[in-house]
Every structure is written in C-alpha cells, then in structure tokens.
Amino acid sequence: MDSMATFRQIFAVGELRAIWFAELQSILGDQVARVALSVLVFQRTGSATWPALTYALTYLPDLIGGPLLGGLADRFPRRAVMVCSDVVRAILVAVLAVPGIPLPVLAAVLVVVQLANAPFTAAQAAVLPSVLSGDQYVLGQSLLKITNQVGQLAGFALGGAVIAAIGPGRGLAVDAVTFGISAIVLRLGVRARAASGSGGPATSTLRRLSAGARTIWRDRRLRALVGLAWLAGFVIVPEGLAVPYAAEIGGGAATAGLLLAAHPAGIVLGVFVLGRLVRPEIRLRMVGVLALGAIVPLAAFWFTPSLPYAAGLLVLSGMCAAYQVTASTTFMRLVPDTERGQAFGLAGSGLIAVQGIGLIAGGLLVGVLGSPATTVSVIALAGLVVAVPATRAWRHVAPPHPL
C-alpha cells in the first residue's frame, strides 16, 4: 500500500522542480499569446469570426499531432524531444511576432506551433513516471494539473492587461521567450535518458499508431480508463455556452467570465483535496463515482439557476472532474514504458476530439432547444447514460491497490 506523498517530498526532486517551473511560465506565456493573437487578428480584420477561428487553431492541430507525433517520445530520448519542441516553438512564435505578417502565413505558422506541442506533451507525460514513483508520481501529476489550471486562469486574467500595455506583437515575443526559458531549464534540470522504444526511427507511423491502439484495446483496464476520461466531452458543454447562458439569466460578460472560471477553480480544489486528504487506494476506487459526479450537477441546469447556484454547480462538477488526474496517472503506469508516448498521444487526442464534439453538439442543440440551460441539462442526462456503463466497467477491472 502506498503511503501518501507530500509536496515537500516531490519538490525535493530537482527534475520535478525543473519540469514544474518550465510548465508554469510556459502556460502563462501561452495564455497571453492566445489573447495577443485574438487581439491582433481582430485589429487587422475587424471581424469577430476570424479571432474565433484563430483561437480554434490553438487547439485543433493536437487532434492530428497527438497520434502522429506522440510516438516521437518513445523513439527518441524524452528530454531531447521536450527541448527540441520548445526550441521549435520559440522560433516559430517569434516569427508570429513579426509586424505585418500576412494572416494566411500566421495561420500556417500557428498550426505548426501547435503540432510541436504534441511530442512535448507526450514526452513530459512519459518521463514523469521515471522521475517520481508511487504516490509521489500521482501528487506530481496533481501539481502539474493545478499549475495548468491556475496558469490558465492567471494568464487569461493578466493577458488583457499585458497586451493593453505592450501590444500584441510584444505579447507574442514574451511567449517566444518563455519557450526558450523552458528549453534551457529542461536541458539543465532533467537527466538524460536513453530512448525507451525498441522500434527505432525506421518504425513506420502506421505501425506505431497500430501498436498504440492495440496496447489500449487489449487491456480492459486501459479501455475503461479511456472511456472515463472521454466523458469530458459532456462536461465541457457549459464552457461553450457560458456567454449565452449568462445572457439567459440576465448577465453580461462579467457573468460569463465567472462561469468560465468556476469549473477550473473546482478542478484546482478537487485535485488538492484528493491529493492531500484522500489515500491512494481510495482515490483509485473513487474514479468511477467521481466521473459520474462531474456530470450529475450539470443536469440541475434544467432549472436555470442564477449565477451563484450555477457557479456552485460548476465548481462541484470541477471538483469531481479532478478524477482525471488519478485516471491519467493509472493509465500511464499500466502502459509499458516503451509505448507510453504513443498511447498518451492517442488517448489525449481522443480527449481533445470528444471535447470538440461536445462543444459542437452544444452549439447545434441550443439552436434547436433555444435555451442554453436546457441544452446543458439534456447533454448532461445523455452523459449519464454513457457514464453509468463506463463506471461499471471500471469497477469490475480496477486494480485493488495503486500500481
């Protein structure tokens, strides 16, 4: 039985400190860059559509990059993959900061920047079990999740003020610098390890994809964990409908901002509580129940709750959604080290895909139902239909103790 780790213990590990610091300042830079890109495109087009499409380009390439490029984290040394990805992104984001860059070129460069994110994320996820073990690994993953959520909140909150002060071009330059800093920190702070994959660089992309898919499919535990993780497609719907829901309850942009912040705040709180107060073996057993709990509060939107109640429901949903940390760490432990990057790339890309599908479904359904509140609740009820068998599947295959 694992003993509960502490933040003091994991921060005593130099490699974890390097990974954490690189993650923190890079996330802050990325969020500022997203604001900068939206402002830059809006200034040059005067259109509300093009900034939205540009914002989508900061996510959509991961759908392709995960399956195709995640396997690089198995074929090459993972520190080298992270450092090279950061260097490539630093150079390309610096190109985005060039004044007067044509919009088609900007879009093309942005796609490549996001494609470079896939091998970095896969390598980071795959190397962490080699840096931390036991419950320290779970707590380390929780720390990165908290850092990611807090970084997003802080980055969006500060992004507008930063861009207003220095302009979008310099804001993008700041993001380029954060990638450079991340590359240096990881190069100096993470130990070099040999490539874990046995297939070598000559292994075809199709074979790596097939191997990763087989790894997940042949293990019922991995299939159950992926199914539970992909329930995020139902949970994300309120995010896409925050602005129209705010209007439905008589609010404006400030109301929408509070609604958008509520769910990430709940995740931060949930990750902290699970990591600090709940024993590892109990966390493992709670994964399925919490997956249901992330969806159930959203069904209460049927009653069109006012802002305090709606925010409370989203915080509660976010707290339960913290099960994703336990699910992802258990997933990575179950996957053989030589296949972690590819398997993570496939599962992660699927996670992004179902979130995109959830947002599209919410946008289409609200046009039919006419009410964002009703839309959120209907999709939540559909999510429960899917979540119940997924939870039962995990209950039957869950290991009795943390791996």
Coordinates of C-alpha atoms in Angstrom, one line a residue, residues 31-355:
Q31 CA -2.4 32.2 -22.4
V32 CA -1.0 35.7 -23.0
A33 CA -0.2 34.7 -26.6
R34 CA -3.8 33.5 -27.2
V35 CA -5.1 36.8 -26.1
A36 CA -2.5 38.6 -28.2
L37 CA -3.4 36.5 -31.3
S38 CA -7.1 37.3 -30.9
V39 CA -6.5 41.0 -30.5
L40 CA -4.0 41.1 -33.4
V41 CA -6.4 39.3 -35.8
F42 CA -9.4 41.4 -34.7
Q43 CA -7.4 44.6 -35.1
R44 CA -6.4 43.6 -38.7
T45 CA -9.8 42.2 -39.8
G46 CA -12.4 44.0 -37.7
S47 CA -14.3 40.6 -37.7
A48 CA -15.5 38.6 -34.7
T49 CA -15.3 35.4 -36.7
W50 CA -11.6 35.4 -37.6
P51 CA -10.4 35.7 -34.0
A52 CA -12.6 32.8 -33.0
L53 CA -11.2 30.7 -35.9
T54 CA -7.7 31.7 -34.9
Y55 CA -8.4 30.7 -31.3
A56 CA -9.6 27.3 -32.5
L57 CA -6.3 26.8 -34.3
T58 CA -4.5 26.9 -30.9
Y59 CA -6.3 23.6 -30.1
L60 CA -7.4 21.7 -33.3
P61 CA -3.9 20.6 -34.6
D62 CA -3.5 18.5 -31.5
L63 CA -6.1 16.1 -33.0
I64 CA -3.5 15.2 -35.6
G65 CA -0.3 15.9 -33.7
G66 CA -1.1 13.5 -30.9
P67 CA -1.5 10.3 -32.9
L68 CA 1.2 11.2 -35.5
L69 CA 3.8 12.8 -33.3
G70 CA 3.3 11.5 -29.8
G71 CA 5.3 8.4 -30.7
L72 CA 8.4 10.5 -31.0
A73 CA 8.5 10.4 -27.2
D74 CA 9.2 6.7 -27.5
R75 CA 11.6 6.7 -30.4
F76 CA 14.0 9.4 -29.1
P77 CA 15.3 10.5 -25.7
R78 CA 12.4 12.3 -24.0
R79 CA 14.4 15.2 -22.7
A80 CA 15.7 15.8 -26.2
V81 CA 12.1 15.7 -27.5
M82 CA 10.9 18.3 -25.0
V83 CA 13.9 20.6 -25.5
C84 CA 13.7 20.4 -29.3
S85 CA 9.9 21.0 -29.2
D86 CA 10.5 24.1 -27.1
V87 CA 13.2 25.5 -29.4
V88 CA 11.0 25.0 -32.5
R89 CA 8.1 26.7 -30.8
A90 CA 10.3 29.6 -29.6
I91 CA 11.5 30.3 -33.1
L92 CA 8.0 30.0 -34.7
V93 CA 6.3 32.2 -32.1
A94 CA 9.0 34.8 -32.7
V95 CA 8.0 34.7 -36.4
L96 CA 4.4 35.3 -35.3
A97 CA 5.6 38.5 -33.5
V98 CA 7.0 40.0 -36.7
P99 CA 4.9 43.1 -37.6
G100 CA 2.7 42.8 -40.6
I101 CA 2.9 39.1 -41.1
P102 CA 0.2 38.0 -43.6
L103 CA -2.8 36.3 -42.0
P104 CA -2.5 33.1 -44.1
V105 CA 1.1 32.8 -43.0
L106 CA 0.2 33.5 -39.4
A107 CA -2.4 30.7 -39.5
A108 CA 0.1 28.2 -41.1
V109 CA 2.8 29.0 -38.6
L110 CA 0.3 28.7 -35.7
V111 CA -0.7 25.2 -36.8
V112 CA 3.0 24.1 -36.9
V113 CA 3.5 25.6 -33.4
Q114 CA 0.6 23.6 -32.1
L115 CA 1.8 20.4 -33.8
A116 CA 5.1 20.8 -31.9
N117 CA 3.1 20.8 -28.7
A118 CA 2.1 17.1 -29.2
P119 CA 5.5 15.5 -28.9
F120 CA 6.4 17.8 -26.0
T121 CA 3.2 16.8 -24.0
A122 CA 3.7 13.1 -24.7
A123 CA 7.4 13.2 -23.7
Q124 CA 6.6 15.1 -20.5
A125 CA 3.8 12.7 -19.5
A126 CA 6.0 9.7 -20.4
V127 CA 9.1 10.9 -18.5
L128 CA 7.3 11.8 -15.2
P129 CA 6.9 8.1 -14.0
S130 CA 10.7 7.8 -14.4
V131 CA 11.2 10.9 -12.2
L132 CA 8.7 10.1 -9.5
S133 CA 7.4 6.8 -8.2
G134 CA 4.5 5.6 -6.1
D135 CA 2.2 8.2 -4.7
Q136 CA 4.8 10.9 -5.4
Y137 CA 4.0 10.4 -9.1
V138 CA 0.3 10.9 -8.5
L139 CA 1.0 14.1 -6.5
G140 CA 3.4 15.3 -9.1
Q141 CA 0.8 14.9 -11.8
S142 CA -1.7 16.7 -9.5
L143 CA 0.8 19.5 -9.1
L144 CA 1.1 19.9 -12.9
K145 CA -2.7 19.8 -13.2
I146 CA -3.1 22.5 -10.6
T147 CA -0.4 24.5 -12.3
N148 CA -2.0 24.2 -15.6
Q149 CA -5.5 25.3 -14.4
V150 CA -4.1 28.2 -12.2
G151 CA -1.8 29.2 -15.1
Q152 CA -4.7 29.4 -17.5
L153 CA -6.8 31.5 -15.1
A154 CA -3.9 33.8 -14.3
G155 CA -2.8 34.0 -17.9
F156 CA -6.3 35.0 -19.2
A157 CA -6.8 37.4 -16.3
L158 CA -3.4 39.1 -16.9
G159 CA -3.4 38.7 -20.6
G160 CA -5.7 41.6 -21.4
A161 CA -3.8 44.0 -19.2
V162 CA -0.4 42.8 -20.6
I163 CA -1.5 43.2 -24.2
A164 CA -3.0 46.5 -23.5
A165 CA 0.3 47.7 -22.0
I166 CA 2.8 46.3 -24.5
G167 CA 0.7 45.4 -27.6
P168 CA 0.0 42.0 -29.3
G169 CA 3.4 41.8 -31.1
R170 CA 5.4 42.1 -27.9
G171 CA 3.0 39.8 -26.2
L172 CA 3.9 37.1 -28.7
A173 CA 7.5 37.9 -28.2
V174 CA 7.1 37.2 -24.5
D175 CA 5.6 33.8 -25.3
A176 CA 8.6 33.0 -27.5
V177 CA 10.9 33.9 -24.6
T178 CA 9.0 31.5 -22.3
F179 CA 9.6 28.6 -24.7
G180 CA 13.3 29.5 -24.8
I181 CA 13.5 29.6 -21.0
S182 CA 11.6 26.3 -20.8
A183 CA 14.1 24.6 -23.2
I184 CA 17.1 25.8 -21.1
V185 CA 15.5 24.8 -17.8
L186 CA 14.7 21.3 -19.1
R187 CA 18.1 20.8 -20.7
L188 CA 19.9 21.7 -17.4
G189 CA 17.4 20.3 -14.9
V190 CA 16.2 17.0 -16.4
R191 CA 18.5 14.0 -16.5
A192 CA 19.3 12.5 -20.0
R193 CA 17.8 9.1 -20.5
A194 CA 18.1 6.7 -23.5
A195 CA 15.2 6.3 -25.8
S196 CA 12.8 3.7 -24.5
G197 CA 11.3 2.5 -27.8
S198 CA 12.6 -0.6 -29.4
G199 CA 11.3 0.0 -32.9
G200 CA 13.8 2.7 -33.8
P201 CA 13.4 5.7 -36.1
A202 CA 12.6 3.4 -39.0
T203 CA 9.4 2.2 -37.5
S204 CA 6.5 3.5 -39.7
T205 CA 3.9 5.9 -38.3
L206 CA 1.2 3.5 -39.2
R207 CA 2.8 0.7 -37.2
R208 CA 3.3 2.9 -34.2
L209 CA -0.3 4.0 -34.4
S210 CA -1.4 0.4 -34.6
A211 CA 0.8 -0.6 -31.7
G212 CA -0.5 2.2 -29.5
A213 CA -4.1 1.3 -30.4
R214 CA -3.5 -2.4 -29.7
T215 CA -1.9 -1.5 -26.3
I216 CA -5.0 0.3 -25.2
W217 CA -7.6 -2.1 -26.7
R218 CA -6.2 -5.4 -25.4
D219 CA -6.2 -4.2 -21.8
R220 CA -9.7 -3.8 -20.3
R221 CA -8.3 -1.5 -17.6
L222 CA -6.9 0.9 -20.2
R223 CA -10.1 0.8 -22.2
A224 CA -12.1 1.6 -19.1
L225 CA -9.9 4.5 -18.1
V226 CA -10.0 6.0 -21.6
G227 CA -13.8 5.7 -21.6
L228 CA -14.0 7.5 -18.2
A229 CA -11.5 10.2 -19.4
W230 CA -13.5 10.9 -22.6
L231 CA -16.6 11.7 -20.5
A232 CA -15.1 15.2 -20.5
G233 CA -16.9 15.7 -23.8
F234 CA -20.2 16.0 -21.8
V235 CA -18.6 18.1 -19.0
I236 CA -17.2 20.8 -21.3
V237 CA -20.5 21.9 -22.7
P238 CA -21.2 24.7 -20.2
E239 CA -17.9 26.3 -21.2
G240 CA -19.1 26.7 -24.8
L241 CA -22.4 28.1 -23.7
A242 CA -21.2 30.4 -20.9
V243 CA -21.9 33.6 -22.8
P244 CA -25.4 32.8 -24.0
Y245 CA -26.3 31.3 -20.6
A246 CA -25.1 34.5 -18.9
A247 CA -27.5 36.4 -21.2
E248 CA -30.3 33.9 -20.4
I249 CA -30.0 34.7 -16.6
G250 CA -29.7 38.5 -17.3
G251 CA -25.9 38.8 -17.0
G252 CA -23.2 40.0 -19.3
A253 CA -19.5 39.5 -20.0
A254 CA -18.6 39.6 -16.3
T255 CA -21.2 36.9 -15.5
A256 CA -19.8 34.8 -18.3
G257 CA -16.3 35.2 -17.0
L258 CA -17.3 34.0 -13.6
L259 CA -19.0 31.0 -15.1
L260 CA -15.9 30.2 -17.2
A261 CA -13.7 30.5 -14.1
A262 CA -15.9 28.3 -11.9
H263 CA -15.1 24.9 -13.4
P264 CA -11.3 25.3 -13.5
A265 CA -11.4 26.6 -9.9
G266 CA -13.3 23.5 -8.9
I267 CA -10.7 21.3 -10.6
V268 CA -7.9 23.0 -8.7
L269 CA -9.8 22.5 -5.4
G270 CA -10.6 18.9 -6.2
V271 CA -7.1 18.0 -7.2
F272 CA -5.7 19.5 -4.0
V273 CA -8.3 17.7 -1.8
L274 CA -7.8 14.3 -3.5
G275 CA -4.0 14.6 -3.5
R276 CA -3.7 15.8 0.1
L277 CA -6.6 14.3 2.0
V278 CA -7.6 11.0 0.3
R279 CA -5.4 7.9 0.5
P280 CA -4.2 6.5 -2.9
E281 CA -6.2 3.2 -2.8
I282 CA -9.4 5.2 -2.0
R283 CA -8.7 7.6 -4.9
L284 CA -8.4 4.7 -7.2
R285 CA -11.7 3.2 -6.2
M286 CA -13.4 6.7 -6.4
V287 CA -12.5 7.3 -10.1
G288 CA -15.8 5.9 -11.5
V289 CA -18.0 7.6 -8.9
L290 CA -16.3 10.9 -9.4
A291 CA -16.7 10.6 -13.2
L292 CA -20.5 10.4 -12.5
G293 CA -20.2 13.3 -10.1
A294 CA -18.7 15.5 -12.7
I295 CA -21.8 15.2 -14.8
V296 CA -24.7 15.0 -12.3
P297 CA -24.5 18.7 -11.2
L298 CA -24.9 19.8 -14.8
A299 CA -28.3 18.1 -15.0
A300 CA -29.6 20.7 -12.5
F301 CA -29.2 23.5 -15.1
W302 CA -32.7 22.4 -16.2
F303 CA -33.9 24.8 -13.5
T304 CA -31.9 27.7 -15.0
P305 CA -30.0 28.5 -11.8
S306 CA -28.9 32.1 -11.0
L307 CA -25.2 33.0 -11.1
P308 CA -24.3 31.9 -7.5
Y309 CA -26.0 28.5 -7.9
A310 CA -24.8 27.9 -11.4
A311 CA -21.2 28.8 -10.4
G312 CA -21.6 26.4 -7.4
L313 CA -22.7 23.6 -9.6
L314 CA -19.8 24.2 -11.9
V315 CA -17.3 24.2 -9.0
L316 CA -18.8 20.9 -7.8
S317 CA -18.5 19.4 -11.2
G318 CA -14.9 20.6 -11.5
M319 CA -14.0 19.1 -8.1
C320 CA -15.3 15.7 -9.2
A321 CA -13.6 16.1 -12.6
A322 CA -10.3 16.0 -10.7
Y323 CA -10.6 12.2 -11.1
Q324 CA -8.9 12.8 -14.4
V325 CA -5.6 13.0 -12.6
T326 CA -5.9 9.6 -11.0
A327 CA -7.2 8.2 -14.3
S328 CA -4.3 9.6 -16.3
T329 CA -1.6 8.5 -13.8
T330 CA -3.0 5.0 -13.6
F331 CA -3.2 4.9 -17.4
M332 CA 0.5 5.8 -17.7
R333 CA 1.5 3.2 -15.1
L334 CA -0.3 0.5 -16.9
V335 CA 1.2 1.3 -20.3
P336 CA 4.6 -0.3 -21.0
D337 CA 7.4 2.4 -20.9
T338 CA 8.3 1.8 -24.5
E339 CA 4.8 2.7 -25.7
R340 CA 3.8 5.5 -23.3
G341 CA 4.3 8.4 -25.7
Q342 CA 2.3 6.8 -28.5
A343 CA -0.5 5.6 -26.2
F344 CA -0.7 9.0 -24.5
G345 CA -0.8 10.7 -27.8
L346 CA -3.8 8.6 -29.0
A347 CA -5.7 8.9 -25.7
G348 CA -5.0 12.6 -25.4
S349 CA -6.1 13.3 -29.0
G350 CA -9.3 11.4 -28.4
L351 CA -9.9 13.5 -25.3
I352 CA -9.5 16.7 -27.3
A353 CA -11.7 15.3 -30.0
V354 CA -14.6 14.4 -27.7
Q355 CA -14.4 17.9 -26.1

